[in-house]
Coordinates of C-alpha atoms in Angstrom, one line a residue:
Chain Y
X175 CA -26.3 57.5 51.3
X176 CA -26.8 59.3 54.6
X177 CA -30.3 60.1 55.1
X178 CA -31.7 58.0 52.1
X179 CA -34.2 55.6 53.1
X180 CA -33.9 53.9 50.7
X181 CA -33.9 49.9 50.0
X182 CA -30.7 47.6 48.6
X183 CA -32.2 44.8 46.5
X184 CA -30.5 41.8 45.3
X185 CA -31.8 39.8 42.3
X186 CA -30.2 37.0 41.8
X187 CA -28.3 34.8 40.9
X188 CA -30.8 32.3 41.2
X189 CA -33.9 34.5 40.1
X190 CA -35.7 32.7 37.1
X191 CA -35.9 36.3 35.3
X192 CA -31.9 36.3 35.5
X193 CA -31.6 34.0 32.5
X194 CA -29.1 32.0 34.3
X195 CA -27.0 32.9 37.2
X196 CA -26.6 37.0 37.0
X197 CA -26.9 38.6 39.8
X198 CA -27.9 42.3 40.3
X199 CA -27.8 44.5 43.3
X200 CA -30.1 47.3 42.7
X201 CA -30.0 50.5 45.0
X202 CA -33.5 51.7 45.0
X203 CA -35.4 55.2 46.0
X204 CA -39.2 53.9 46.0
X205 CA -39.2 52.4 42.7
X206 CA -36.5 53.7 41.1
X207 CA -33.0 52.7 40.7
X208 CA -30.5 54.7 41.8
X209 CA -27.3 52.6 41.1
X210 CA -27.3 49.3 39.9
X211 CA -23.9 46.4 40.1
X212 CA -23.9 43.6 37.8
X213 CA -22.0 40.6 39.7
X214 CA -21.4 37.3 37.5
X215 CA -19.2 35.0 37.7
X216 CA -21.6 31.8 39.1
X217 CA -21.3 29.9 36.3
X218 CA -17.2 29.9 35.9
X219 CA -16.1 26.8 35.0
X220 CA -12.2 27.7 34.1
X221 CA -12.9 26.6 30.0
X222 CA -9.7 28.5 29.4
X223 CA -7.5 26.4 31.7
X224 CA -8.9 23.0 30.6
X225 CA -8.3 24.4 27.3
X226 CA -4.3 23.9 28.2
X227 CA -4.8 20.5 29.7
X228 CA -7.0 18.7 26.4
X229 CA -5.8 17.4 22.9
X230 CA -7.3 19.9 19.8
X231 CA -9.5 17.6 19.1
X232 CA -10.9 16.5 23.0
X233 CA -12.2 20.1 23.7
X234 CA -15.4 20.1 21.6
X235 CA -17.4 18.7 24.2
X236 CA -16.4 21.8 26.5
X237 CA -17.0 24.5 23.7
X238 CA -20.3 22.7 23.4
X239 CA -21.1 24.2 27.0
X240 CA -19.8 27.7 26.1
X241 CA -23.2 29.2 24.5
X242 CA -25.5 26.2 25.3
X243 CA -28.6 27.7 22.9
X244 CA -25.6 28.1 20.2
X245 CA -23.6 25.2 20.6
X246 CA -23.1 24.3 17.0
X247 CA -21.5 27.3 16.7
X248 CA -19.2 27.4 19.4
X249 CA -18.0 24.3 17.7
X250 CA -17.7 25.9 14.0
X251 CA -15.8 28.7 15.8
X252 CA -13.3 26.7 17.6
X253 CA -12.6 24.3 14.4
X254 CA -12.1 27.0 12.2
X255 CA -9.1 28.3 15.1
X256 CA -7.7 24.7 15.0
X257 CA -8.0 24.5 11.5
X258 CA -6.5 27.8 10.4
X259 CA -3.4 27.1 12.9
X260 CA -3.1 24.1 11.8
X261 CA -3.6 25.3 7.7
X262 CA -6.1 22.5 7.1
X263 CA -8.5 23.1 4.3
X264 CA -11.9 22.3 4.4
X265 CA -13.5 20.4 1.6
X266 CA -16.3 22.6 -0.2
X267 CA -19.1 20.6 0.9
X268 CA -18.1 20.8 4.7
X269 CA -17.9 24.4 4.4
X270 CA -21.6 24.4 3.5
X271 CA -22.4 21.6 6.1
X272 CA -21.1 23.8 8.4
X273 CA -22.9 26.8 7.7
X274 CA -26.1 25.4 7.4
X275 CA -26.0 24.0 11.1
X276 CA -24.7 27.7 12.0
X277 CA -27.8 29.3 10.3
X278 CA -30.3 26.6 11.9
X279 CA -28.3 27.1 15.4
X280 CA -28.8 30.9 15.0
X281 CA -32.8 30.5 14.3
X282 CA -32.7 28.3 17.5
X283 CA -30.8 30.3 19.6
X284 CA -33.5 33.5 18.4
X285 CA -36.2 31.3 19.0
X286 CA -35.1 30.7 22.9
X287 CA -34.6 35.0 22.8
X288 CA -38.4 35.2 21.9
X289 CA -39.5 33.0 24.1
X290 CA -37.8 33.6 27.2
X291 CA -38.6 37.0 26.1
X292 CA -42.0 37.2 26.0
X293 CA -42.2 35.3 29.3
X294 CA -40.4 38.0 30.9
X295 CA -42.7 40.5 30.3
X296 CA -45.4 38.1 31.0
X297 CA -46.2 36.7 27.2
X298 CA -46.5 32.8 28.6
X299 CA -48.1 31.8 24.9
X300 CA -44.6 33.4 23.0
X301 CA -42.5 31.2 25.4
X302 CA -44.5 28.1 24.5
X303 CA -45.1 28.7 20.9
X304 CA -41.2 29.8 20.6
X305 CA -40.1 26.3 21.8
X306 CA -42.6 24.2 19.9
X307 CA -40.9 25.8 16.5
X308 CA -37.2 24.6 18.4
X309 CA -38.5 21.6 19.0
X310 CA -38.9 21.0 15.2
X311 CA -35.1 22.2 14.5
X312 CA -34.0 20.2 17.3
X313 CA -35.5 16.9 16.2
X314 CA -33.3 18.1 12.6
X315 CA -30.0 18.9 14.4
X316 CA -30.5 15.2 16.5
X317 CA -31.4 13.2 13.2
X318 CA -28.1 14.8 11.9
X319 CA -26.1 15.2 14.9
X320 CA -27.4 12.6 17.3
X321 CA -27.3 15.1 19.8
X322 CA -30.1 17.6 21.0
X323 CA -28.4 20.8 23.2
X324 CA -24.9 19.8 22.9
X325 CA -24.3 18.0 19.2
X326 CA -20.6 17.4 19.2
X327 CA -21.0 17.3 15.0
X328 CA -17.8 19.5 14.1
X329 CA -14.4 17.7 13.9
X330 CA -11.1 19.1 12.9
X331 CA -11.3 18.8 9.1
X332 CA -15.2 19.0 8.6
X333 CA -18.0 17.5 10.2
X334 CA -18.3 13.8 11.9
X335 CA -21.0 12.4 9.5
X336 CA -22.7 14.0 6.4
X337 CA -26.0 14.9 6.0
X338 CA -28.5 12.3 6.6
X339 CA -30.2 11.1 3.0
X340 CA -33.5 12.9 3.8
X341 CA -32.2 16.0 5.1
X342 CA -33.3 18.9 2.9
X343 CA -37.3 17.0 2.6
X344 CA -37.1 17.0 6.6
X345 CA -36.2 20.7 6.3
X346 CA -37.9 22.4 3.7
X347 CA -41.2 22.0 5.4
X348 CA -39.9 22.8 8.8
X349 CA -38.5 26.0 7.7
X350 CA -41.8 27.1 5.5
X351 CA -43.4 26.1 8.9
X352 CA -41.1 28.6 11.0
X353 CA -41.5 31.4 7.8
X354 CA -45.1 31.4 7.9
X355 CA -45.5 31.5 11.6
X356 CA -43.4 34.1 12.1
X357 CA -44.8 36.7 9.4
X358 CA -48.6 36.0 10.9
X359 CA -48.6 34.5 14.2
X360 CA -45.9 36.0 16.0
X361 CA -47.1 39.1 14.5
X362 CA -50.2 39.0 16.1
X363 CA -48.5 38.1 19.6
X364 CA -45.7 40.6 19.5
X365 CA -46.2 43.2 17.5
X366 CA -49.7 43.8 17.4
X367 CA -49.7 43.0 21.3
X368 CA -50.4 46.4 23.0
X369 CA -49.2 45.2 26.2
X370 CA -45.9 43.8 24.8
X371 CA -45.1 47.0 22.5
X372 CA -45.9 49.2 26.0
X373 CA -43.7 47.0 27.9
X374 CA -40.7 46.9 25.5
X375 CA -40.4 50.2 23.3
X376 CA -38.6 53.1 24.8
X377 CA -37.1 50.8 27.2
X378 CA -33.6 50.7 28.4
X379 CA -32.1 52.4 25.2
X380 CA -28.8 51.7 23.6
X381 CA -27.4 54.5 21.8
X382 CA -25.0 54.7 19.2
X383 CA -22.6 56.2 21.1
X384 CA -22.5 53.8 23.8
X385 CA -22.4 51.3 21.5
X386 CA -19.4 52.0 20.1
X387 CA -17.9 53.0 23.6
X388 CA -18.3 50.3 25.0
X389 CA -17.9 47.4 22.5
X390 CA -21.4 45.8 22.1
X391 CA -21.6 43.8 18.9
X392 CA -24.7 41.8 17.3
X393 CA -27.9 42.1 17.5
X394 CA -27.9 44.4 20.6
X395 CA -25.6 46.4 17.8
X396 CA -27.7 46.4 15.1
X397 CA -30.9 47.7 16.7
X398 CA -29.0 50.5 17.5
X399 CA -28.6 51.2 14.1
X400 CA -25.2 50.2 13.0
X401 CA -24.8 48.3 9.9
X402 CA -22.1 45.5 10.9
X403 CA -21.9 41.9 10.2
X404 CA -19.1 39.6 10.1
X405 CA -20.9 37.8 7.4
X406 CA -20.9 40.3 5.2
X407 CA -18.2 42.3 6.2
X408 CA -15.5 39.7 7.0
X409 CA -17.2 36.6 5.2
X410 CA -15.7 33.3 6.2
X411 CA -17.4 29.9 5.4
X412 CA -19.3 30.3 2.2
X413 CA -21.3 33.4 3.4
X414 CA -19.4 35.2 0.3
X415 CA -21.9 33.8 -1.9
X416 CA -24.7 34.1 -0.1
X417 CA -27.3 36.8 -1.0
X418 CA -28.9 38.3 2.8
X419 CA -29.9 41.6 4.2
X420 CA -28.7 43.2 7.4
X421 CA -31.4 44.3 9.2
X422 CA -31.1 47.4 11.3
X423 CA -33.4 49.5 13.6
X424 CA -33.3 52.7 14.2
X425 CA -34.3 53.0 18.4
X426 CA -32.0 50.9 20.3
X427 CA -35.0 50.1 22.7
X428 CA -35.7 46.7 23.6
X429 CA -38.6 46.7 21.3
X430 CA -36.1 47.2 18.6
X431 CA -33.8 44.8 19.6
X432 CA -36.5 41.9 19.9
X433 CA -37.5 43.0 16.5
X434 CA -34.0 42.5 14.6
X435 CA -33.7 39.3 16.1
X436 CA -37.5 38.4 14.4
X437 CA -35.9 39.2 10.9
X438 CA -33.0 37.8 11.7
X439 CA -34.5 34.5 11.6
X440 CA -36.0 35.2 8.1
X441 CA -32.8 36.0 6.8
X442 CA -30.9 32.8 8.1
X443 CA -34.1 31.1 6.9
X444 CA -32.9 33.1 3.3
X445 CA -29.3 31.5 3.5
X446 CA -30.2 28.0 4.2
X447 CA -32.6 27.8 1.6
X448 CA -29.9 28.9 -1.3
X449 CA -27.3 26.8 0.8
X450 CA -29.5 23.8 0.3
X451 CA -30.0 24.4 -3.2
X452 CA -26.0 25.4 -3.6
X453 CA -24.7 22.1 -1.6
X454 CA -22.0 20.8 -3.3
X455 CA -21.3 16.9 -3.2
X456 CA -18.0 15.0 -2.0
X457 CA -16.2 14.2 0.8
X458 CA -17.6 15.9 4.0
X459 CA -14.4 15.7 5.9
X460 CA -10.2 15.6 5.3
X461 CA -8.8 12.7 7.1
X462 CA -7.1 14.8 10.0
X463 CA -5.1 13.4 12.4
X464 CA -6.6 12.6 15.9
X465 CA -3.2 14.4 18.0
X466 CA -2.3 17.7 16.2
X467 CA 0.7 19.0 16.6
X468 CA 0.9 22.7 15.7
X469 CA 3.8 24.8 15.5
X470 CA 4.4 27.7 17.6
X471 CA 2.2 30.5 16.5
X472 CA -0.6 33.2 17.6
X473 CA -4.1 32.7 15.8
X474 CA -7.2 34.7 15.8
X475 CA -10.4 34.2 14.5
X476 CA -13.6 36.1 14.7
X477 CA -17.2 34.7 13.6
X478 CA -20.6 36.0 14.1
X479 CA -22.3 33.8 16.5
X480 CA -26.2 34.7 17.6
X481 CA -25.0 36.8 20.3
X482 CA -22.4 39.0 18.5
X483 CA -18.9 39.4 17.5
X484 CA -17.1 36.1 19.4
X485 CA -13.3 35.3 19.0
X486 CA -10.9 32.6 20.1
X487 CA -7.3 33.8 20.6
X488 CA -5.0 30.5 20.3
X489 CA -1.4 30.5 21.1
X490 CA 0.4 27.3 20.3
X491 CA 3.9 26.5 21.2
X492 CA 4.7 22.7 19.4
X493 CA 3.1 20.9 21.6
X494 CA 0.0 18.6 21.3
X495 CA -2.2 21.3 23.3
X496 CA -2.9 24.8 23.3
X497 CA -0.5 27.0 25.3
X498 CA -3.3 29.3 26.2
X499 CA -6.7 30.0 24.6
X500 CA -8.8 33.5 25.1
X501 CA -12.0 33.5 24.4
X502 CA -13.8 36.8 23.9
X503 CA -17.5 37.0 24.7
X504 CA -20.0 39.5 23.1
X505 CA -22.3 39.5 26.3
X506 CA -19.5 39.6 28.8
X507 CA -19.5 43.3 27.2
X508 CA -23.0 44.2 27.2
X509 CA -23.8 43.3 30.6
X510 CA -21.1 45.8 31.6
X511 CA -23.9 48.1 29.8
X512 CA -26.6 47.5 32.4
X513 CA -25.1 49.4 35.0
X514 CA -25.1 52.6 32.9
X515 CA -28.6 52.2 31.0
X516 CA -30.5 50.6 34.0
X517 CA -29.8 53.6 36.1
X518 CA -33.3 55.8 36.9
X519 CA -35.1 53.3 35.1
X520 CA -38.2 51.6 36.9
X521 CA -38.2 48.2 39.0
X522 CA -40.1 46.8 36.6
X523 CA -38.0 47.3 33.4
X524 CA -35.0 45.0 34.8
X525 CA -36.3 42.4 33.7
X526 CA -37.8 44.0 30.3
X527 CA -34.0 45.0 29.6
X528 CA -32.0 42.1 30.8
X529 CA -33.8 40.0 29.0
X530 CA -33.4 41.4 25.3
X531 CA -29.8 41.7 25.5
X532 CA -30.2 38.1 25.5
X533 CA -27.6 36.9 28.1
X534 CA -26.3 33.6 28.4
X535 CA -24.5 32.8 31.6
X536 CA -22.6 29.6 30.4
X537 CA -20.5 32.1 27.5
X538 CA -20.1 35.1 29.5
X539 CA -19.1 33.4 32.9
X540 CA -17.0 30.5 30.4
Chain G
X11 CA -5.2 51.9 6.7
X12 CA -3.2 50.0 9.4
X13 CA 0.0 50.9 7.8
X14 CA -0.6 54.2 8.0
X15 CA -1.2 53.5 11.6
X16 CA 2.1 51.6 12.3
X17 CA 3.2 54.8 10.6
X18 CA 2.0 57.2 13.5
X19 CA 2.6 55.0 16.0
X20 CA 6.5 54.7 15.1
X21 CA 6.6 58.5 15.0
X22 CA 4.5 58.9 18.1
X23 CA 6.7 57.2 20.0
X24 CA 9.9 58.1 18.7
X25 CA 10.3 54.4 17.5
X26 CA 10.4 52.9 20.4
X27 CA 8.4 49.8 18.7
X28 CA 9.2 46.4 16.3
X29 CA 6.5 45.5 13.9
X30 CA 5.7 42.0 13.4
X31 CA 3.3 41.5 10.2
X32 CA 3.4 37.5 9.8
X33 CA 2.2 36.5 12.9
X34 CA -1.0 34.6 11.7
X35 CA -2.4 37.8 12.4
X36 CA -2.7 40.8 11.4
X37 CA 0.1 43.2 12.2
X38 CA 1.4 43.0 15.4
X39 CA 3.2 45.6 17.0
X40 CA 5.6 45.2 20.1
X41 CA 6.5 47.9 22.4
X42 CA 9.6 48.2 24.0
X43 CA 8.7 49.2 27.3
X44 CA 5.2 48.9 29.3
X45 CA 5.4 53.0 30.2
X46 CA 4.4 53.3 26.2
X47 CA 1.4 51.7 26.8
X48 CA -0.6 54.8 27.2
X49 CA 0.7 57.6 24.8
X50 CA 0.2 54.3 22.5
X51 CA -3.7 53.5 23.3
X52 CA -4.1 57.1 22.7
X53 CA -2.5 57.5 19.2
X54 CA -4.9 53.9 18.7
X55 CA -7.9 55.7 19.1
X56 CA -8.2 58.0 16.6
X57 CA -8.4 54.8 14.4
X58 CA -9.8 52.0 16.2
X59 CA -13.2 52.2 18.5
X60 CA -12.6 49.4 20.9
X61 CA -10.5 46.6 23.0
X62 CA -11.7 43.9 21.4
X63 CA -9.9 41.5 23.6
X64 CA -7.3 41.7 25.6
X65 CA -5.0 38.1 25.9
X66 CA -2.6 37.6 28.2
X67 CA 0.1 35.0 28.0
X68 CA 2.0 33.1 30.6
X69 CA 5.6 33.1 29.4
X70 CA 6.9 32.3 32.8
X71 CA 8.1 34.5 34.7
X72 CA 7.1 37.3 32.4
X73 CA 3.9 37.8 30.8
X74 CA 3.5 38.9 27.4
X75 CA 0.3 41.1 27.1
X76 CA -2.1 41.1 23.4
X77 CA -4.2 44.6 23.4
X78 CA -6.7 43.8 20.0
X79 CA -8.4 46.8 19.4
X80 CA -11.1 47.0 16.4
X81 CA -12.8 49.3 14.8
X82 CA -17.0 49.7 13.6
X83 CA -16.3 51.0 10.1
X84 CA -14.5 48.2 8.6
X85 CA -12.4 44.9 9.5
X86 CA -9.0 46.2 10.3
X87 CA -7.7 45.2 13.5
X88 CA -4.7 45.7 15.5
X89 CA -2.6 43.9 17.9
X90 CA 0.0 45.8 20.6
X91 CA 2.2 43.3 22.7
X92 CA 3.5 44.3 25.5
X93 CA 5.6 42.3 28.0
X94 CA 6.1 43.1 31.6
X95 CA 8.9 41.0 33.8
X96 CA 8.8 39.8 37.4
X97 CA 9.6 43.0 39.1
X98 CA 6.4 44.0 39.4
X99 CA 3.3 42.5 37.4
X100 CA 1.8 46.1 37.1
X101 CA 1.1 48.0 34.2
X102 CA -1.1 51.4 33.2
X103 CA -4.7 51.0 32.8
X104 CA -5.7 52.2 29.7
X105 CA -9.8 51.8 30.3
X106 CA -9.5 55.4 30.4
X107 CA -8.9 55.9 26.3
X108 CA -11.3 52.6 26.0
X109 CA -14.1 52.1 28.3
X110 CA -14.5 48.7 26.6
X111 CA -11.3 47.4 28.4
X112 CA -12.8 47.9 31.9
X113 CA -14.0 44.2 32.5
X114 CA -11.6 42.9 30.7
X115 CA -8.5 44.1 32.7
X116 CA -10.7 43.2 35.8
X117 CA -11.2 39.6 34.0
X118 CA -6.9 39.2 33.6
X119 CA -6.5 40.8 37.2
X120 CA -8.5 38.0 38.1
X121 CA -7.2 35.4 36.8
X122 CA -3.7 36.8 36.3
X123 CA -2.6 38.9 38.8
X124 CA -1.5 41.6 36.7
X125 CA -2.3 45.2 38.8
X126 CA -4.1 47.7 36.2
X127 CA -2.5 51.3 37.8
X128 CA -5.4 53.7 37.9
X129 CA -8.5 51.5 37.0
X130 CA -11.7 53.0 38.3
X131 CA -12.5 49.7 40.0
X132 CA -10.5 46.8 40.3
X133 CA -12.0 43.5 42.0
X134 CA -12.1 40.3 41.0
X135 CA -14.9 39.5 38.5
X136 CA -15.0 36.0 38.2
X137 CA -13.6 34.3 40.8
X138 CA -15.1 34.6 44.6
X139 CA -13.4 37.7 46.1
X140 CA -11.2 35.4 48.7
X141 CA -10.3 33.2 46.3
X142 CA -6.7 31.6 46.8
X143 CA -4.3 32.3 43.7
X144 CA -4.8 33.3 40.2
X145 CA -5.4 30.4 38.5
X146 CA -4.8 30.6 34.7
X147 CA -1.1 30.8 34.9
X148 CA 0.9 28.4 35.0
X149 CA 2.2 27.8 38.0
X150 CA -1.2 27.7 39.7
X151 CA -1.4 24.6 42.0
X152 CA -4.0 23.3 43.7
X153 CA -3.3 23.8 47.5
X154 CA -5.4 23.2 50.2
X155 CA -6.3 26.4 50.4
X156 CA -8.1 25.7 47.5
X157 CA -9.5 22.3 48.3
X158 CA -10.2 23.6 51.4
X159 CA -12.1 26.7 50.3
X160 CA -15.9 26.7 51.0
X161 CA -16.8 30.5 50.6
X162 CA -18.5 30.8 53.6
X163 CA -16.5 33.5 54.7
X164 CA -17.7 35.9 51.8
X165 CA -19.7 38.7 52.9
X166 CA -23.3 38.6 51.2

């Protein structure tokens, strides 16, 4: 750095285009980066420790807060831990309960991806029409839930209520709705969008190779081109009987990445619709106990959440809390990523890239 | 697949481990001494791609460390337990053999204490740099240096 004139910028952590609190400190020569740090951290709230300090069943609230686009499934993903510790089995129909709400979560959580998306590379219209097709989910998830961003509808042993008596007419449109905009609308505003496709392909490229070094998993994964889904490849709830593709791409550009995430959403939209038609009846919840004790053992559990591969690590010891819980975030290990593929990219593209890895502060900080 | 790779890792280093299968979890495989940890991430990596997580356990006064490595190809996974006692909370890095583990031995320096030898770059992560403590085990109190602590003093 001795005779460089050139500029230290810091973006962040409060910058609107951060998604959150991430900060960045970007060396620059004109308008190029030279070397870029990724600082997080802002949005710590200790989730492990108060893991230690709450009964198995008082911490849903605070998984609820992990991934706060994904909620319902930080919830599915912290049951299942509690339950397979514990050896409780869930009754059929709460198994499918449980992944429908994961499948509408995941279309949510996309949806916020697009939008947020496209108004990062200046697409205004994509963040408002993105959040008027949530809106509709959301108003589902609080006739069932009661609860918009953070439901609290898992319990250990199933779900708090079943399905409300209306629930698959209130659906069915909503997702024909979400189908059909997608396939023509959206279309027309991404992919046909010169300025969006100049913006986004070739952009901050994810190999495969850096993929795999690194430990990125999801959709960042996939657009890379590696065929890997815990729903297919580890299937837990009832995905096992559920007939999907895996979408891949090919590039590992951000215009790739955005675009796995658009059939994505047409896939989960696949797996509710047979889930719906599949639903068994009966009970939607085994009377569980409201203080678990559970013996001393080591669990792990992995699911595919929106954002990747996440995992809860639970060691018990007897006693009526968790001796220590890990949680393992899929973004906390592409972020790491920036540093490497931001380097000698344009000013401009920080955004563009940060932005489809799809960050959310509230999981990675935890 | 795995057995094969409890297989190598027993020969590897000259048996030197215990192998605990029912564990709730896949097999689990404990090393006798933290030195191992190394030659051991090595013989890992012919078969497994990536640190999936790394957990760390307060058994006070030792801690009892969970390496979870996974692989791409298919759903095997593998879990090495190491434990390190109170003469020294140190132990090798091994973000050398996986770059994945980087942040993550940051992350349990952080909130740990435990000293990765021979990391490219170890600072907090989470925490503020002059943060008092390490605050997920368990004897972490809250002192008044923590109530007190306003992060003013942090260089921006």
């Amino acid at each position: 750095m001795e005779n460089r004139k050139g500029v230290i910028l810091n973006i962040g952590p409060v910058h609107p285009a951060t998604h959150g609190v991430l900060r960045l400190i970007a060396d620059l020569e004109g308008d190029t980066i030279e070397n870029i740090k990724v600082d997080i951290g802002f949005l710590h709230r200790g989730k492990e420790k108060l893991a230690e300090m709450r009964y198995f069943s008082n911490y849903y609230p605070i998984v609820d807060k992990l991934d706060y686009v994904s909620a319902l499934q930080m919830e599915i993903l912290f049951g299942s831990v509690v339950e397979k510790a514990a050896g409780i089995t869930l009754p059929p129909r709460a198994v499918y309960i449980r992944m429908i709400m994961a499948e509408i979560q995941r279309i949510m959580s996309h949806l916020v991806f697009i939008g947020s998306f496209g108004m990062d590379v200046g697409n205004y219209t994509g963040f408002i029409w993105a959040f008027r097709e949530r809106e509709e989910l959301m108003t589902i998830v609080e006739s069932v839930s009661g609860g918009r961003l953070a439901p609290m509808y898992i319990c250990n042993g199933g779900t708090f209520y079943d399905l409300p008596e209306n629930f698959n007419q209130a659906l069915t449109p909503v997702l024909d709705d979400i189908e059909k905009k997608i396939n023509k609308d959206y279309r027309a505003l991404f992919n046909d969008n010169n300025i969006f496709v100049m913006r986004t392909k070739g952009v901050g490229v994810i190999n495969k190779s850096t993929v795999i070094e690194n430990g990125i998993t999801g959709p960042n994964m996939r657009a890379a081109g590696i065929k890997r889904d815990l729903r297919r490849d580890e299937p837990y709830l009832a995905y096992e009987s559920m007939d999907f593709e895996i979408p891949t791409e090919e590039s590992g550009d951000s215009y790739s990445r955005f675009i796995i995430r658009i059939k994505e959403i047409i896939e989960s939209i696949k797996i509710i619709r047979q889930a719906l038609k599949n639903i068994p009846t009966g009970p939607y919840k085994t009377s569980v106990p409201w203080l678990l004790k559970i013996p001393e053992k080591q669990t792990f559990v992995r699911q595919e959440v929106s954002k990747g591969e996440m995992a809860m690590y639970m060691v018990t010891n007897g006693g009526l809390t968790p001796y220590r819980l890990k949680i393992r975030s899929p973004t906390f290990f592409s972020l790491k990523m920036l540093e490497k593929i931001l380097k000698g990219s344009k000013i401009a593209d920080i955004v563009a890239v940060v932005a489809s890895l799809d960050p959310v502060m509230g999981e990675v900080d935890r | 697949m795995t057995s094969e790779l409890v297989e190598k890792l027993k020969s590897g280093l000259k048996g030197n481990i215990t192998v605990i299968s029912d564990d709730g979890v896949n097999d689990v495989v404990v090393l006798s001494d933290k030195k191992l940890i190394k030659s051991a991430a090595e013989l890992i990596k012919g078969t497994h791609d990536i640190l999936f997580m790394l957990t760390i356990v307060d058994r006070n006064p030792n801690f009892e460390l969970n390496y979870l490595f996974s692989n791409y190809r298919n759903k095997n996974i593998i879990i090495l337990r190491v434990n390190i006692t109170q003469d020294d909370y140190k132990i090798d890095t091994v973000s050398k053999v996986f770059p994945s583990a980087d942040w993550e031995e940051r992350e349990a320096y952080d909130l740990f204490g435990i000293e990765f030898k021979g990391h490219p770059d170890l600072r907090r992560i989470l925490l503020p740099e002059d943060w008092p403590g390490h605050p997920l085990r368990k004897d972490f109190e809250v002192t008044d240096d923590v109530r007190n602590w306003t992060g003013l003093d942090l260089k921006f």
